[in-house]
PDB file of C-alpha atoms and ligand atoms in Angstrom:
ATOM      1  CA  MET A 702      -5.244 -18.652  11.512  1.00  0.00           C
ATOM      2  CA  THR A 703      -4.230 -14.957  13.057  1.00  0.00           C
ATOM      3  CA  VAL A 704      -3.191 -14.684  16.255  1.00  0.00           C
ATOM      4  CA  THR A 705      -4.308 -11.048  17.395  1.00  0.00           C
ATOM      5  CA  LEU A 706      -3.688  -8.457  20.169  1.00  0.00           C
ATOM      6  CA  VAL A 707      -6.598  -6.455  21.564  1.00  0.00           C
ATOM      7  CA  ARG A 708      -5.926  -3.564  24.315  1.00  0.00           C
ATOM      8  CA  GLY A 709      -9.621  -3.718  25.716  1.00  0.00           C
ATOM      9  CA  ASP A 710     -12.634  -5.060  27.759  1.00  0.00           C
ATOM     10  CA  LEU A 711     -13.322  -8.773  27.003  1.00  0.00           C
ATOM     11  CA  THR A 712     -17.336  -8.499  27.657  1.00  0.00           C
ATOM     12  CA  GLY A 713     -17.297  -6.463  24.531  1.00  0.00           C
ATOM     13  CA  GLN A 714     -15.730  -7.980  21.823  1.00  0.00           C
ATOM     14  CA  HIS A 715     -17.504  -9.531  18.353  1.00  0.00           C
ATOM     15  CA  VAL A 716     -16.454 -12.861  18.451  1.00  0.00           C
ATOM     16  CA  ASP A 717     -18.136 -16.190  19.235  1.00  0.00           C
ATOM     17  CA  ALA A 718     -16.535 -17.296  21.401  1.00  0.00           C
ATOM     18  CA  VAL A 719     -14.944 -15.675  24.784  1.00  0.00           C
ATOM     19  CA  VAL A 720     -13.092 -17.394  27.402  1.00  0.00           C
ATOM     20  CA  ASN A 721     -13.224 -17.038  30.853  1.00  0.00           C
ATOM     21  CA  ALA A 722     -10.946 -16.861  33.861  1.00  0.00           C
ATOM     22  CA  ALA A 723     -13.242 -18.209  36.080  1.00  0.00           C
ATOM     23  CA  ASN A 724     -12.787 -20.145  39.637  1.00  0.00           C
ATOM     24  CA  SER A 725     -13.691 -24.353  40.187  1.00  0.00           C
ATOM     25  CA  SER A 726     -17.088 -22.982  41.432  1.00  0.00           C
ATOM     26  CA  LEU A 727     -18.398 -21.818  38.090  1.00  0.00           C
ATOM     27  CA  LEU A 728     -20.390 -19.090  40.384  1.00  0.00           C
ATOM     28  CA  GLY A 729     -18.976 -15.904  39.255  1.00  0.00           C
ATOM     29  CA  GLY A 730     -15.886 -13.881  41.147  1.00  0.00           C
ATOM     30  CA  GLY A 731     -13.766 -10.564  40.724  1.00  0.00           C
ATOM     31  CA  GLY A 732     -11.565  -9.895  37.422  1.00  0.00           C
ATOM     32  CA  VAL A 733     -12.584 -10.945  34.141  1.00  0.00           C
ATOM     33  CA  ASP A 734     -15.327 -13.001  35.920  1.00  0.00           C
ATOM     34  CA  GLY A 735     -17.546 -10.530  37.601  1.00  0.00           C
ATOM     35  CA  ALA A 736     -17.222  -8.679  34.454  1.00  0.00           C
ATOM     36  CA  ILE A 737     -18.872 -11.311  32.164  1.00  0.00           C
ATOM     37  CA  HIS A 738     -21.334 -12.320  34.623  1.00  0.00           C
ATOM     38  CA  ARG A 739     -22.361  -8.840  34.927  1.00  0.00           C
ATOM     39  CA  ALA A 740     -22.212  -7.919  31.146  1.00  0.00           C
ATOM     40  CA  GLY A 741     -23.430 -11.081  30.077  1.00  0.00           C
ATOM     41  CA  GLY A 742     -26.642 -11.823  32.601  1.00  0.00           C
ATOM     42  CA  PRO A 743     -28.250 -14.009  34.778  1.00  0.00           C
ATOM     43  CA  ASP A 744     -28.645 -16.439  31.997  1.00  0.00           C
ATOM     44  CA  ILE A 745     -24.711 -17.146  32.167  1.00  0.00           C
ATOM     45  CA  LEU A 746     -24.709 -17.982  36.060  1.00  0.00           C
ATOM     46  CA  ALA A 747     -28.273 -20.204  35.690  1.00  0.00           C
ATOM     47  CA  ALA A 748     -25.987 -22.174  32.839  1.00  0.00           C
ATOM     48  CA  CYS A 749     -23.443 -22.348  35.332  1.00  0.00           C
ATOM     49  CA  ARG A 750     -25.478 -24.002  38.407  1.00  0.00           C
ATOM     50  CA  ALA A 751     -26.751 -26.217  35.600  1.00  0.00           C
ATOM     51  CA  LEU A 752     -23.216 -27.357  35.416  1.00  0.00           C
ATOM     52  CA  ARG A 753     -23.200 -27.381  38.984  1.00  0.00           C
ATOM     53  CA  ALA A 754     -26.264 -29.494  39.467  1.00  0.00           C
ATOM     54  CA  GLY A 755     -24.929 -32.227  36.651  1.00  0.00           C
ATOM     55  CA  ARG A 756     -21.797 -32.622  35.383  1.00  0.00           C
ATOM     56  CA  TYR A 757     -19.528 -30.469  37.361  1.00  0.00           C
ATOM     57  CA  GLY A 758     -20.560 -31.394  40.437  1.00  0.00           C
ATOM     58  CA  LYS A 759     -18.072 -30.668  42.207  1.00  0.00           C
ATOM     59  CA  GLY A 760     -17.081 -27.963  40.510  1.00  0.00           C
ATOM     60  CA  LEU A 761     -14.641 -27.271  37.364  1.00  0.00           C
ATOM     61  CA  PRO A 762     -11.056 -28.813  37.337  1.00  0.00           C
ATOM     62  CA  THR A 763      -8.385 -26.341  36.905  1.00  0.00           C
ATOM     63  CA  GLY A 764      -7.176 -26.729  33.526  1.00  0.00           C
ATOM     64  CA  GLN A 765     -10.278 -27.849  32.237  1.00  0.00           C
ATOM     65  CA  ALA A 766     -13.083 -26.090  29.837  1.00  0.00           C
ATOM     66  CA  VAL A 767     -16.876 -26.048  29.338  1.00  0.00           C
ATOM     67  CA  ALA A 768     -18.761 -23.700  27.677  1.00  0.00           C
ATOM     68  CA  THR A 769     -22.236 -21.665  28.143  1.00  0.00           C
ATOM     69  CA  THR A 770     -24.557 -19.450  26.714  1.00  0.00           C
ATOM     70  CA  ALA A 771     -23.096 -15.938  26.700  1.00  0.00           C
ATOM     71  CA  GLY A 772     -26.217 -13.991  27.338  1.00  0.00           C
ATOM     72  CA  ARG A 773     -26.248 -10.649  26.779  1.00  0.00           C
ATOM     73  CA  LEU A 774     -22.749 -10.647  25.800  1.00  0.00           C
ATOM     74  CA  PRO A 775     -22.126 -10.081  22.074  1.00  0.00           C
ATOM     75  CA  ALA A 776     -20.657 -13.505  21.631  1.00  0.00           C
ATOM     76  CA  ARG A 777     -22.276 -17.077  21.281  1.00  0.00           C
ATOM     77  CA  TRP A 778     -20.969 -19.170  24.237  1.00  0.00           C
ATOM     78  CA  VAL A 779     -18.863 -18.337  26.950  1.00  0.00           C
ATOM     79  CA  ILE A 780     -15.974 -20.793  27.504  1.00  0.00           C
ATOM     80  CA  HIS A 781     -15.445 -20.980  31.060  1.00  0.00           C
ATOM     81  CA  THR A 782     -11.935 -22.436  32.426  1.00  0.00           C
ATOM     82  CA  VAL A 783      -9.992 -22.300  35.686  1.00  0.00           C
ATOM     83  CA  GLY A 784      -5.915 -21.300  35.603  1.00  0.00           C
ATOM     84  CA  PRO A 785      -3.710 -22.511  38.358  1.00  0.00           C
ATOM     85  CA  VAL A 786      -3.182 -20.318  41.002  1.00  0.00           C
ATOM     86  CA  TRP A 787       0.750 -18.966  40.381  1.00  0.00           C
ATOM     87  CA  SER A 788       3.701 -21.257  43.053  1.00  0.00           C
ATOM     88  CA  ALA A 789       7.010 -20.210  43.058  1.00  0.00           C
ATOM     89  CA  SER A 790       7.557 -24.014  44.165  1.00  0.00           C
ATOM     90  CA  ASP A 791       5.324 -25.741  41.961  1.00  0.00           C
ATOM     91  CA  ASP A 792       5.461 -25.862  38.162  1.00  0.00           C
ATOM     92  CA  ARG A 793       2.009 -25.447  37.034  1.00  0.00           C
ATOM     93  CA  SER A 794       2.883 -24.386  33.561  1.00  0.00           C
ATOM     94  CA  GLY A 795       1.163 -27.214  32.231  1.00  0.00           C
ATOM     95  CA  LEU A 796      -2.274 -26.324  33.737  1.00  0.00           C
ATOM     96  CA  LEU A 797      -1.626 -23.173  32.390  1.00  0.00           C
ATOM     97  CA  ALA A 798      -1.270 -24.012  29.075  1.00  0.00           C
ATOM     98  CA  SER A 799      -3.779 -26.699  29.311  1.00  0.00           C
ATOM     99  CA  CYS A 800      -6.359 -23.965  29.747  1.00  0.00           C
ATOM    100  CA  TYR A 801      -5.991 -22.573  26.588  1.00  0.00           C
ATOM    101  CA  ARG A 802      -6.179 -25.964  24.501  1.00  0.00           C
ATOM    102  CA  ALA A 803      -8.975 -27.336  26.102  1.00  0.00           C
ATOM    103  CA  SER A 804     -10.533 -23.809  26.022  1.00  0.00           C
ATOM    104  CA  LEU A 805      -9.501 -24.105  21.981  1.00  0.00           C
ATOM    105  CA  GLU A 806     -10.848 -27.903  22.271  1.00  0.00           C
ATOM    106  CA  VAL A 807     -14.100 -26.704  22.945  1.00  0.00           C
ATOM    107  CA  ALA A 808     -14.811 -23.944  21.096  1.00  0.00           C
ATOM    108  CA  ALA A 809     -13.566 -25.902  18.010  1.00  0.00           C
ATOM    109  CA  GLU A 810     -16.669 -28.636  19.164  1.00  0.00           C
ATOM    110  CA  LEU A 811     -18.854 -25.774  19.102  1.00  0.00           C
ATOM    111  CA  GLY A 812     -17.693 -24.313  15.665  1.00  0.00           C
ATOM    112  CA  ALA A 813     -16.649 -21.115  16.992  1.00  0.00           C
ATOM    113  CA  ARG A 814     -14.450 -19.663  14.477  1.00  0.00           C
ATOM    114  CA  THR A 815     -12.949 -16.815  16.393  1.00  0.00           C
ATOM    115  CA  VAL A 816     -12.331 -17.134  19.952  1.00  0.00           C
ATOM    116  CA  ALA A 817     -11.167 -14.451  22.945  1.00  0.00           C
ATOM    117  CA  PHE A 818      -8.822 -14.902  25.422  1.00  0.00           C
ATOM    118  CA  PRO A 819      -8.125 -12.667  28.538  1.00  0.00           C
ATOM    119  CA  ALA A 820      -4.697 -13.610  29.895  1.00  0.00           C
ATOM    120  CA  ILE A 821      -5.462 -16.179  32.030  1.00  0.00           C
ATOM    121  CA  SER A 822      -4.220 -16.552  35.950  1.00  0.00           C
ATOM    122  CA  THR A 823      -2.103 -13.289  35.403  1.00  0.00           C
ATOM    123  CA  GLY A 824      -4.325 -10.976  37.619  1.00  0.00           C
ATOM    124  CA  VAL A 825      -6.058 -12.624  41.115  1.00  0.00           C
ATOM    125  CA  TYR A 826      -4.121 -15.494  40.588  1.00  0.00           C
ATOM    126  CA  ARG A 827      -0.902 -13.985  40.364  1.00  0.00           C
ATOM    127  CA  TRP A 828       0.901 -15.401  37.191  1.00  0.00           C
ATOM    128  CA  PRO A 829       3.427 -13.406  36.071  1.00  0.00           C
ATOM    129  CA  LEU A 830       2.483 -11.600  32.893  1.00  0.00           C
ATOM    130  CA  GLU A 831       6.116 -12.784  31.044  1.00  0.00           C
ATOM    131  CA  ASP A 832       5.500 -16.031  31.453  1.00  0.00           C
ATOM    132  CA  GLY A 833       1.912 -16.500  31.054  1.00  0.00           C
ATOM    133  CA  ALA A 834       2.144 -14.657  27.950  1.00  0.00           C
ATOM    134  CA  ARG A 835       4.932 -16.632  26.675  1.00  0.00           C
ATOM    135  CA  ILE A 836       2.565 -19.308  27.654  1.00  0.00           C
ATOM    136  CA  ALA A 837      -0.604 -18.396  26.085  1.00  0.00           C
ATOM    137  CA  VAL A 838       0.719 -17.435  22.990  1.00  0.00           C
ATOM    138  CA  ASP A 839       2.825 -20.528  22.487  1.00  0.00           C
ATOM    139  CA  THR A 840       0.119 -23.412  23.952  1.00  0.00           C
ATOM    140  CA  VAL A 841      -2.390 -21.377  20.688  1.00  0.00           C
ATOM    141  CA  ARG A 842       0.068 -21.331  18.045  1.00  0.00           C
ATOM    142  CA  ALA A 843       0.458 -24.617  18.406  1.00  0.00           C
ATOM    143  CA  GLN A 844      -2.968 -25.806  18.102  1.00  0.00           C
ATOM    144  CA  ASP A 845      -4.535 -26.411  14.467  1.00  0.00           C
ATOM    145  CA  ALA A 846      -4.570 -23.329  12.594  1.00  0.00           C
ATOM    146  CA  GLY A 847      -6.887 -24.243   9.719  1.00  0.00           C
ATOM    147  CA  ARG A 848      -9.668 -24.919  13.195  1.00  0.00           C
ATOM    148  CA  PHE A 849     -10.346 -21.448  13.573  1.00  0.00           C
ATOM    149  CA  ASP A 850      -9.885 -17.894  11.545  1.00  0.00           C
ATOM    150  CA  GLU A 851      -8.747 -16.003  14.814  1.00  0.00           C
ATOM    151  CA  VAL A 852      -7.676 -16.017  18.149  1.00  0.00           C
ATOM    152  CA  ARG A 853      -7.495 -12.487  20.038  1.00  0.00           C
ATOM    153  CA  PHE A 854      -6.339 -12.019  23.312  1.00  0.00           C
ATOM    154  CA  VAL A 855      -7.630  -9.394  24.793  1.00  0.00           C
ATOM    155  CA  LEU A 856      -5.497  -7.149  27.037  1.00  0.00           C
ATOM    156  CA  PHE A 857      -6.916  -4.827  29.835  1.00  0.00           C
ATOM    157  CA  ASP A 858      -3.742  -2.895  30.025  1.00  0.00           C
ATOM    158  CA  ALA A 859      -0.740  -1.457  29.053  1.00  0.00           C
ATOM    159  CA  THR A 860       1.324  -4.029  31.028  1.00  0.00           C
ATOM    160  CA  ALA A 861      -0.775  -7.045  29.742  1.00  0.00           C
ATOM    161  CA  HIS A 862      -0.356  -5.766  26.060  1.00  0.00           C
ATOM    162  CA  ALA A 863       3.217  -5.463  26.353  1.00  0.00           C
ATOM    163  CA  ALA A 864       3.764  -8.559  27.173  1.00  0.00           C
ATOM    164  CA  PHE A 865       1.674 -10.342  24.946  1.00  0.00           C
ATOM    165  CA  GLU A 866       3.714  -8.212  22.019  1.00  0.00           C
ATOM    166  CA  ALA A 867       6.654  -9.721  23.686  1.00  0.00           C
ATOM    167  CA  ALA A 868       5.475 -13.136  23.781  1.00  0.00           C
ATOM    168  CA  VAL A 869       4.384 -12.636  19.791  1.00  0.00           C
ATOM    169  CA  THR A 870       7.032 -11.040  18.749  1.00  0.00           C
ATOM    170  CA  GLY A 871       9.498 -12.853  20.616  1.00  0.00           C
ATOM    171  CA  ARG A 872      11.318  -9.957  22.043  1.00  0.00           C
TER     172      ARG A 872
HETATM  173  N1  LIG B 992     -11.839  -7.605  30.165  1.00  0.00           N
HETATM  174  C1  LIG B 992     -10.185  -8.083  29.991  1.00  0.00           C
HETATM  175  N2  LIG B 992      -8.964  -8.640  30.540  1.00  0.00           N
HETATM  176  C2  LIG B 992      -9.595  -8.044  32.016  1.00  0.00           C
HETATM  177  C3  LIG B 992     -10.846  -8.034  32.477  1.00  0.00           C
HETATM  178  C4  LIG B 992     -11.842  -7.621  31.217  1.00  0.00           C
HETATM  179  N3  LIG B 992     -13.087  -6.779  31.560  1.00  0.00           N
HETATM  180  N4  LIG B 992     -11.146  -7.545  33.884  1.00  0.00           N
HETATM  181  C5  LIG B 992      -9.830  -8.317  34.282  1.00  0.00           C
HETATM  182  N5  LIG B 992      -8.735  -8.591  32.965  1.00  0.00           N
HETATM  183  C6  LIG B 992      -7.567  -8.995  33.190  1.00  0.00           C
HETATM  184  C7  LIG B 992      -6.549  -9.226  34.340  1.00  0.00           C
HETATM  185  O1  LIG B 992      -6.034  -7.546  34.840  1.00  0.00           O
HETATM  186  C8  LIG B 992      -5.833 -10.135  34.015  1.00  0.00           C
HETATM  187  O2  LIG B 992      -4.393  -9.808  33.445  1.00  0.00           O
HETATM  188  O3  LIG B 992      -7.273 -10.050  32.731  1.00  0.00           O
HETATM  189  C9  LIG B 992      -6.615 -10.872  33.638  1.00  0.00           C
HETATM  190  C10 LIG B 992      -6.943 -12.456  34.323  1.00  0.00           C
HETATM  191  O4  LIG B 992      -6.901 -12.171  35.879  1.00  0.00           O
HETATM  192  P1  LIG B 992      -8.076 -12.319  36.571  1.00  0.00           P
HETATM  193  O5  LIG B 992      -9.838 -11.994  36.375  1.00  0.00           O
HETATM  194  O6  LIG B 992      -8.235 -12.122  38.042  1.00  0.00           O
HETATM  195  O7  LIG B 992      -8.962 -14.143  36.465  1.00  0.00           O
HETATM  196  P2  LIG B 992      -7.507 -15.092  37.403  1.00  0.00           P
HETATM  197  O8  LIG B 992      -6.066 -14.286  37.349  1.00  0.00           O
HETATM  198  O9  LIG B 992      -7.033 -15.951  36.279  1.00  0.00           O
HETATM  199  O10 LIG B 992      -8.381 -15.497  38.764  1.00  0.00           O
HETATM  200  C11 LIG B 992      -9.086 -16.299  38.638  1.00  0.00           C
HETATM  201  O11 LIG B 992     -10.014 -14.305  39.952  1.00  0.00           O
HETATM  202  O12 LIG B 992     -12.069 -13.097  39.038  1.00  0.00           O
HETATM  203  C12 LIG B 992     -11.739 -14.356  39.879  1.00  0.00           C
HETATM  204  O13 LIG B 992     -13.569 -15.450  39.840  1.00  0.00           O
HETATM  205  C13 LIG B 992     -12.653 -15.624  39.166  1.00  0.00           C
HETATM  206  O14 LIG B 992     -11.332 -17.032  41.711  1.00  0.00           O
HETATM  207  C14 LIG B 992     -11.367 -16.587  39.716  1.00  0.00           C
HETATM  208  C15 LIG B 992      -9.818 -15.856  39.850  1.00  0.00           C
END
């Protein structure tokens, strides 16, 4: 498994699965979530609504992951996961790590060999980038390397890319 860093837009990644930084409603939002629904089209929201009408009647809990079609995106699946909101008083690192772990579990079950992640929780949910990058890289590296050909972190801006670069190189 190679871990790669890319500066760019998650919605343009030609991979088997892209991971969405969703919220528990699964009904869309801003940031990555908004971009994925805008670019992927209505089939993604329809599939999310079906999940809410079924297994996830109360929404997707923080730290868990579930897959839907990727609609018009150049991917086969979107794996939706809900990151924890940053808290200075409550250590939610385990929940953030769980987003990466659970998303890769779902990807492996689907047979996805290439997976693209955003920097989960580091936007609207205010998780500090350096710490978010460390948790992301460490959690992905701890997974069974044989299950995937590539796990790609797609960073939207130079600051995020630098934070992940530092996490990958251990600087
Ligand atoms: N491609 C890649 N990365 C992106 C994109 C994009 N198109 N758009 C935003 N990002 C980056 C942000 O810069 C940030 O580093 O993704 C990271 C995660 O930011 P958010 O999308 O705000 O996600 P998060 O912090 O997990 O907050 C989730 O925001 O959009 C709502 O519905 C979503 O309520 C949920 C909350």
